Amino acid sequence: MLFQIISLLLNIGCGLVTAACLLRLYMQMQRVPFSNPVGQLVFALSDWLIVPLRKVLPAAGRVDLSCVLGALLAQLVQFVVLALLASQGVPIVFVLLLAVFGALRVAVTGMMGLVIVHAVLSWVQTRSPISGVISRLCEPILRPIRRYVPLMGGIDFSSLVALVLLQIVMIVLGHLQMSLMGLAAG
């Protein structure tokens, strides 16, 4: 029971830091300004990790490698602590694979959350300061889908299609992770 509680708390804490690092990277790549509530939250959750990493790891073009490394480190901490608590000799390859797949799962889950929030905000026609940010972050995913899924009765189903596709990506990631873990074990 204690292991499950610690696992939950680590998943939440490390997941938030991972999500903040990945969202920071994505916002930078999409050139979304950080002078909004979402950007300020991302900075608050990730500055303590990203700023020191930037001194060691420079950006590679438009990709801020310190954000990628920060996300991976947060996931690595989670799985190393869990491995130590389980008191099992877990090979480092397993822990590294779990960290990479953990970061990928956080990225896909985060995009699913953005799409859901975008869909809800589009239904209520809010003038919230985060509406524009969420729309800009979802547009690269929704735009290609809108080319193939027309409005039906004036309703945009691109968010639903995106969620289904992201769920499929999660299933594929899960199967790929299990396959790689099996190869690493053998």
PDB file of C-alpha atoms in Angstrom:
ATOM      1  CA  MET A   1       0.000   0.000   0.000  1.00  0.00           C
ATOM      2  CA  LEU A   2       2.810   2.440   0.882  1.00  0.00           C
ATOM      3  CA  PHE A   3       4.523   1.656  -2.428  1.00  0.00           C
ATOM      4  CA  GLN A   4       1.314   2.511  -4.295  1.00  0.00           C
ATOM      5  CA  ILE A   5       0.964   5.827  -2.446  1.00  0.00           C
ATOM      6  CA  ILE A   6       4.577   6.782  -3.132  1.00  0.00           C
ATOM      7  CA  SER A   7       4.185   5.667  -6.743  1.00  0.00           C
ATOM      8  CA  LEU A   8       1.095   7.877  -7.127  1.00  0.00           C
ATOM      9  CA  LEU A   9       2.820  10.903  -5.583  1.00  0.00           C
ATOM     10  CA  LEU A  10       5.920  10.406  -7.745  1.00  0.00           C
ATOM     11  CA  ASN A  11       3.757  10.000 -10.832  1.00  0.00           C
ATOM     12  CA  ILE A  12       1.963  13.266 -10.096  1.00  0.00           C
ATOM     13  CA  GLY A  13       5.049  15.278  -9.136  1.00  0.00           C
ATOM     14  CA  CYS A  14       7.391  13.989 -11.820  1.00  0.00           C
ATOM     15  CA  GLY A  15       4.554  14.027 -14.358  1.00  0.00           C
ATOM     16  CA  LEU A  16       3.895  17.724 -13.692  1.00  0.00           C
ATOM     17  CA  VAL A  17       7.564  18.611 -14.095  1.00  0.00           C
ATOM     18  CA  THR A  18       7.821  16.476 -17.249  1.00  0.00           C
ATOM     19  CA  ALA A  19       4.675  18.052 -18.691  1.00  0.00           C
ATOM     20  CA  ALA A  20       5.923  21.554 -17.897  1.00  0.00           C
ATOM     21  CA  CYS A  21       9.263  20.874 -19.604  1.00  0.00           C
ATOM     22  CA  LEU A  22       7.577  19.393 -22.679  1.00  0.00           C
ATOM     23  CA  LEU A  23       4.960  22.156 -22.855  1.00  0.00           C
ATOM     24  CA  ARG A  24       7.737  24.745 -22.579  1.00  0.00           C
ATOM     25  CA  LEU A  25       9.517  23.092 -25.501  1.00  0.00           C
ATOM     26  CA  TYR A  26       6.305  22.905 -27.543  1.00  0.00           C
ATOM     27  CA  MET A  27       5.369  26.523 -26.808  1.00  0.00           C
ATOM     28  CA  GLN A  28       8.855  27.625 -27.889  1.00  0.00           C
ATOM     29  CA  MET A  29       8.626  25.602 -31.097  1.00  0.00           C
ATOM     30  CA  GLN A  30       5.181  27.054 -31.876  1.00  0.00           C
ATOM     31  CA  ARG A  31       6.423  30.547 -30.953  1.00  0.00           C
ATOM     32  CA  VAL A  32       3.644  31.019 -28.424  1.00  0.00           C
ATOM     33  CA  PRO A  33       4.453  33.933 -26.109  1.00  0.00           C
ATOM     34  CA  PHE A  34       4.905  33.124 -22.441  1.00  0.00           C
ATOM     35  CA  SER A  35       3.236  36.351 -21.273  1.00  0.00           C
ATOM     36  CA  ASN A  36      -0.022  34.542 -20.496  1.00  0.00           C
ATOM     37  CA  PRO A  37      -1.244  32.413 -17.579  1.00  0.00           C
ATOM     38  CA  VAL A  38      -0.220  29.157 -19.274  1.00  0.00           C
ATOM     39  CA  GLY A  39       3.291  30.433 -20.003  1.00  0.00           C
ATOM     40  CA  GLN A  40       3.695  31.759 -16.474  1.00  0.00           C
ATOM     41  CA  LEU A  41       2.626  28.400 -15.021  1.00  0.00           C
ATOM     42  CA  VAL A  42       5.065  26.581 -17.302  1.00  0.00           C
ATOM     43  CA  PHE A  43       7.890  28.868 -16.171  1.00  0.00           C
ATOM     44  CA  ALA A  44       6.973  28.441 -12.501  1.00  0.00           C
ATOM     45  CA  LEU A  45       7.023  24.644 -12.799  1.00  0.00           C
ATOM     46  CA  SER A  46      10.136  24.288 -14.940  1.00  0.00           C
ATOM     47  CA  ASP A  47      12.549  27.220 -14.445  1.00  0.00           C
ATOM     48  CA  TRP A  48      14.311  25.610 -11.475  1.00  0.00           C
ATOM     49  CA  LEU A  49      15.316  22.699 -13.734  1.00  0.00           C
ATOM     50  CA  ILE A  50      15.624  24.231 -17.204  1.00  0.00           C
ATOM     51  CA  VAL A  51      17.719  27.308 -16.359  1.00  0.00           C
ATOM     52  CA  PRO A  52      20.649  25.295 -14.887  1.00  0.00           C
ATOM     53  CA  LEU A  53      20.432  22.741 -17.713  1.00  0.00           C
ATOM     54  CA  ARG A  54      20.689  25.514 -20.316  1.00  0.00           C
ATOM     55  CA  LYS A  55      24.121  26.399 -18.964  1.00  0.00           C
ATOM     56  CA  VAL A  56      25.292  22.889 -19.779  1.00  0.00           C
ATOM     57  CA  LEU A  57      23.217  21.986 -22.836  1.00  0.00           C
ATOM     58  CA  PRO A  58      22.654  24.518 -25.630  1.00  0.00           C
ATOM     59  CA  ALA A  59      19.669  24.529 -27.959  1.00  0.00           C
ATOM     60  CA  ALA A  60      19.892  22.643 -31.241  1.00  0.00           C
ATOM     61  CA  GLY A  61      18.168  24.928 -33.720  1.00  0.00           C
ATOM     62  CA  ARG A  62      14.543  25.328 -32.700  1.00  0.00           C
ATOM     63  CA  VAL A  63      14.751  22.435 -30.249  1.00  0.00           C
ATOM     64  CA  ASP A  64      15.621  23.410 -26.694  1.00  0.00           C
ATOM     65  CA  LEU A  65      17.532  20.320 -25.596  1.00  0.00           C
ATOM     66  CA  SER A  66      17.452  21.433 -21.955  1.00  0.00           C
ATOM     67  CA  CYS A  67      13.648  20.999 -21.994  1.00  0.00           C
ATOM     68  CA  VAL A  68      13.986  17.505 -23.451  1.00  0.00           C
ATOM     69  CA  LEU A  69      16.649  16.576 -20.923  1.00  0.00           C
ATOM     70  CA  GLY A  70      14.594  18.079 -18.084  1.00  0.00           C
ATOM     71  CA  ALA A  71      11.589  15.963 -19.053  1.00  0.00           C
ATOM     72  CA  LEU A  72      13.726  12.824 -19.255  1.00  0.00           C
ATOM     73  CA  LEU A  73      15.428  13.573 -15.929  1.00  0.00           C
ATOM     74  CA  ALA A  74      12.081  14.022 -14.173  1.00  0.00           C
ATOM     75  CA  GLN A  75      10.916  10.659 -15.483  1.00  0.00           C
ATOM     76  CA  LEU A  76      14.272   9.077 -14.642  1.00  0.00           C
ATOM     77  CA  VAL A  77      13.984  10.254 -11.033  1.00  0.00           C
ATOM     78  CA  GLN A  78      10.527   8.715 -10.806  1.00  0.00           C
ATOM     79  CA  PHE A  79      11.596   5.299 -12.074  1.00  0.00           C
ATOM     80  CA  VAL A  80      14.903   5.195 -10.170  1.00  0.00           C
ATOM     81  CA  VAL A  81      13.110   5.933  -6.884  1.00  0.00           C
ATOM     82  CA  LEU A  82      10.478   3.291  -7.655  1.00  0.00           C
ATOM     83  CA  ALA A  83      13.165   0.741  -8.533  1.00  0.00           C
ATOM     84  CA  LEU A  84      15.007   1.483  -5.284  1.00  0.00           C
ATOM     85  CA  LEU A  85      11.801   1.195  -3.267  1.00  0.00           C
ATOM     86  CA  ALA A  86      10.974  -2.113  -4.922  1.00  0.00           C
ATOM     87  CA  SER A  87      14.402  -3.334  -3.729  1.00  0.00           C
ATOM     88  CA  GLN A  88      14.949  -5.157  -6.961  1.00  0.00           C
ATOM     89  CA  GLY A  89      18.075  -5.014  -9.041  1.00  0.00           C
ATOM     90  CA  VAL A  90      16.612  -3.332 -12.098  1.00  0.00           C
ATOM     91  CA  PRO A  91      19.042  -2.951 -15.011  1.00  0.00           C
ATOM     92  CA  ILE A  92      19.730   0.646 -15.985  1.00  0.00           C
ATOM     93  CA  VAL A  93      18.515  -0.123 -19.522  1.00  0.00           C
ATOM     94  CA  PHE A  94      15.032  -0.813 -18.128  1.00  0.00           C
ATOM     95  CA  VAL A  95      15.017   2.409 -16.146  1.00  0.00           C
ATOM     96  CA  LEU A  96      16.173   4.435 -19.161  1.00  0.00           C
ATOM     97  CA  LEU A  97      13.530   2.831 -21.382  1.00  0.00           C
ATOM     98  CA  LEU A  98      10.848   3.506 -18.783  1.00  0.00           C
ATOM     99  CA  ALA A  99      11.944   7.153 -18.585  1.00  0.00           C
ATOM    100  CA  VAL A 100      11.821   7.625 -22.370  1.00  0.00           C
ATOM    101  CA  PHE A 101       8.424   5.969 -22.680  1.00  0.00           C
ATOM    102  CA  GLY A 102       7.191   7.832 -19.618  1.00  0.00           C
ATOM    103  CA  ALA A 103       8.094  11.156 -21.245  1.00  0.00           C
ATOM    104  CA  LEU A 104       6.408  10.102 -24.491  1.00  0.00           C
ATOM    105  CA  ARG A 105       3.252   9.086 -22.590  1.00  0.00           C
ATOM    106  CA  VAL A 106       3.221  12.440 -20.770  1.00  0.00           C
ATOM    107  CA  ALA A 107       3.563  14.236 -24.138  1.00  0.00           C
ATOM    108  CA  VAL A 108       0.654  12.337 -25.695  1.00  0.00           C
ATOM    109  CA  THR A 109      -1.504  12.654 -22.580  1.00  0.00           C
ATOM    110  CA  GLY A 110      -0.747  16.365 -22.422  1.00  0.00           C
ATOM    111  CA  MET A 111      -1.766  16.813 -26.052  1.00  0.00           C
ATOM    112  CA  MET A 112      -4.981  14.931 -25.326  1.00  0.00           C
ATOM    113  CA  GLY A 113      -5.663  17.298 -22.443  1.00  0.00           C
ATOM    114  CA  LEU A 114      -5.019  20.325 -24.665  1.00  0.00           C
ATOM    115  CA  VAL A 115      -7.404  18.993 -27.318  1.00  0.00           C
ATOM    116  CA  ILE A 116     -10.123  18.371 -24.721  1.00  0.00           C
ATOM    117  CA  VAL A 117      -9.735  21.860 -23.252  1.00  0.00           C
ATOM    118  CA  HIS A 118      -9.743  23.331 -26.782  1.00  0.00           C
ATOM    119  CA  ALA A 119     -12.977  21.504 -27.624  1.00  0.00           C
ATOM    120  CA  VAL A 120     -14.690  22.638 -24.409  1.00  0.00           C
ATOM    121  CA  LEU A 121     -13.545  26.241 -24.866  1.00  0.00           C
ATOM    122  CA  SER A 122     -14.817  26.219 -28.450  1.00  0.00           C
ATOM    123  CA  TRP A 123     -18.268  25.131 -27.257  1.00  0.00           C
ATOM    124  CA  VAL A 124     -18.638  27.845 -24.628  1.00  0.00           C
ATOM    125  CA  GLN A 125     -17.163  30.697 -26.700  1.00  0.00           C
ATOM    126  CA  THR A 126     -15.162  32.064 -23.802  1.00  0.00           C
ATOM    127  CA  ARG A 127     -12.867  35.055 -24.066  1.00  0.00           C
ATOM    128  CA  SER A 128     -10.422  33.592 -21.587  1.00  0.00           C
ATOM    129  CA  PRO A 129      -6.763  34.621 -21.913  1.00  0.00           C
ATOM    130  CA  ILE A 130      -5.810  30.966 -22.341  1.00  0.00           C
ATOM    131  CA  SER A 131      -8.212  30.340 -25.267  1.00  0.00           C
ATOM    132  CA  GLY A 132      -5.822  31.759 -27.838  1.00  0.00           C
ATOM    133  CA  VAL A 133      -2.849  29.892 -26.388  1.00  0.00           C
ATOM    134  CA  ILE A 134      -4.698  26.567 -26.344  1.00  0.00           C
ATOM    135  CA  SER A 135      -5.927  27.135 -29.912  1.00  0.00           C
ATOM    136  CA  ARG A 136      -2.401  27.864 -31.142  1.00  0.00           C
ATOM    137  CA  LEU A 137      -1.068  24.758 -29.430  1.00  0.00           C
ATOM    138  CA  CYS A 138      -3.800  22.497 -30.847  1.00  0.00           C
ATOM    139  CA  GLU A 139      -3.811  23.905 -34.365  1.00  0.00           C
ATOM    140  CA  PRO A 140      -0.820  21.867 -35.661  1.00  0.00           C
ATOM    141  CA  ILE A 141      -2.667  18.668 -34.713  1.00  0.00           C
ATOM    142  CA  LEU A 142      -6.174  19.718 -35.755  1.00  0.00           C
ATOM    143  CA  ARG A 143      -5.354  21.472 -39.055  1.00  0.00           C
ATOM    144  CA  PRO A 144      -4.380  18.308 -40.995  1.00  0.00           C
ATOM    145  CA  ILE A 145      -7.408  16.466 -39.631  1.00  0.00           C
ATOM    146  CA  ARG A 146      -9.737  19.276 -40.736  1.00  0.00           C
ATOM    147  CA  ARG A 147      -8.592  18.737 -44.321  1.00  0.00           C
ATOM    148  CA  TYR A 148     -10.128  15.261 -44.252  1.00  0.00           C
ATOM    149  CA  VAL A 149     -12.968  15.667 -41.739  1.00  0.00           C
ATOM    150  CA  PRO A 150     -15.350  18.389 -42.881  1.00  0.00           C
ATOM    151  CA  LEU A 151     -17.805  20.204 -40.631  1.00  0.00           C
ATOM    152  CA  MET A 152     -20.925  18.107 -40.171  1.00  0.00           C
ATOM    153  CA  GLY A 153     -24.015  20.089 -39.347  1.00  0.00           C
ATOM    154  CA  GLY A 154     -21.792  23.003 -38.395  1.00  0.00           C
ATOM    155  CA  ILE A 155     -19.924  20.901 -35.817  1.00  0.00           C
ATOM    156  CA  ASP A 156     -16.162  20.378 -35.963  1.00  0.00           C
ATOM    157  CA  PHE A 157     -15.315  16.740 -35.205  1.00  0.00           C
ATOM    158  CA  SER A 158     -11.564  17.206 -35.653  1.00  0.00           C
ATOM    159  CA  SER A 159     -11.018  17.212 -31.872  1.00  0.00           C
ATOM    160  CA  LEU A 160     -12.779  13.849 -31.551  1.00  0.00           C
ATOM    161  CA  VAL A 161     -10.716  12.377 -34.391  1.00  0.00           C
ATOM    162  CA  ALA A 162      -7.531  13.773 -32.818  1.00  0.00           C
ATOM    163  CA  LEU A 163      -8.412  12.166 -29.475  1.00  0.00           C
ATOM    164  CA  VAL A 164      -9.016   8.793 -31.128  1.00  0.00           C
ATOM    165  CA  LEU A 165      -5.704   9.048 -32.989  1.00  0.00           C
ATOM    166  CA  LEU A 166      -3.858  10.034 -29.816  1.00  0.00           C
ATOM    167  CA  GLN A 167      -5.405   7.047 -28.007  1.00  0.00           C
ATOM    168  CA  ILE A 168      -4.113   4.817 -30.813  1.00  0.00           C
ATOM    169  CA  VAL A 169      -0.652   6.353 -30.351  1.00  0.00           C
ATOM    170  CA  MET A 170      -0.872   5.512 -26.617  1.00  0.00           C
ATOM    171  CA  ILE A 171      -1.736   1.886 -27.438  1.00  0.00           C
ATOM    172  CA  VAL A 172       1.143   1.649 -29.911  1.00  0.00           C
ATOM    173  CA  LEU A 173       3.537   3.178 -27.352  1.00  0.00           C
ATOM    174  CA  GLY A 174       2.415   0.639 -24.753  1.00  0.00           C
ATOM    175  CA  HIS A 175       2.984  -2.294 -27.087  1.00  0.00           C
ATOM    176  CA  LEU A 176       6.309  -0.922 -28.288  1.00  0.00           C
ATOM    177  CA  GLN A 177       7.435  -0.412 -24.688  1.00  0.00           C
ATOM    178  CA  MET A 178       6.525  -3.980 -23.771  1.00  0.00           C
ATOM    179  CA  SER A 179       8.336  -5.341 -26.837  1.00  0.00           C
ATOM    180  CA  LEU A 180      11.496  -3.350 -26.121  1.00  0.00           C
ATOM    181  CA  MET A 181      11.404  -4.312 -22.445  1.00  0.00           C
ATOM    182  CA  GLY A 182      11.157  -7.968 -23.512  1.00  0.00           C
ATOM    183  CA  LEU A 183      14.153  -7.564 -25.810  1.00  0.00           C
ATOM    184  CA  ALA A 184      16.165  -5.803 -23.127  1.00  0.00           C
ATOM    185  CA  ALA A 185      15.358  -8.567 -20.642  1.00  0.00           C
ATOM    186  CA  GLY A 186      16.416 -11.311 -23.039  1.00  0.00           C
TER     187      GLY A 186
END
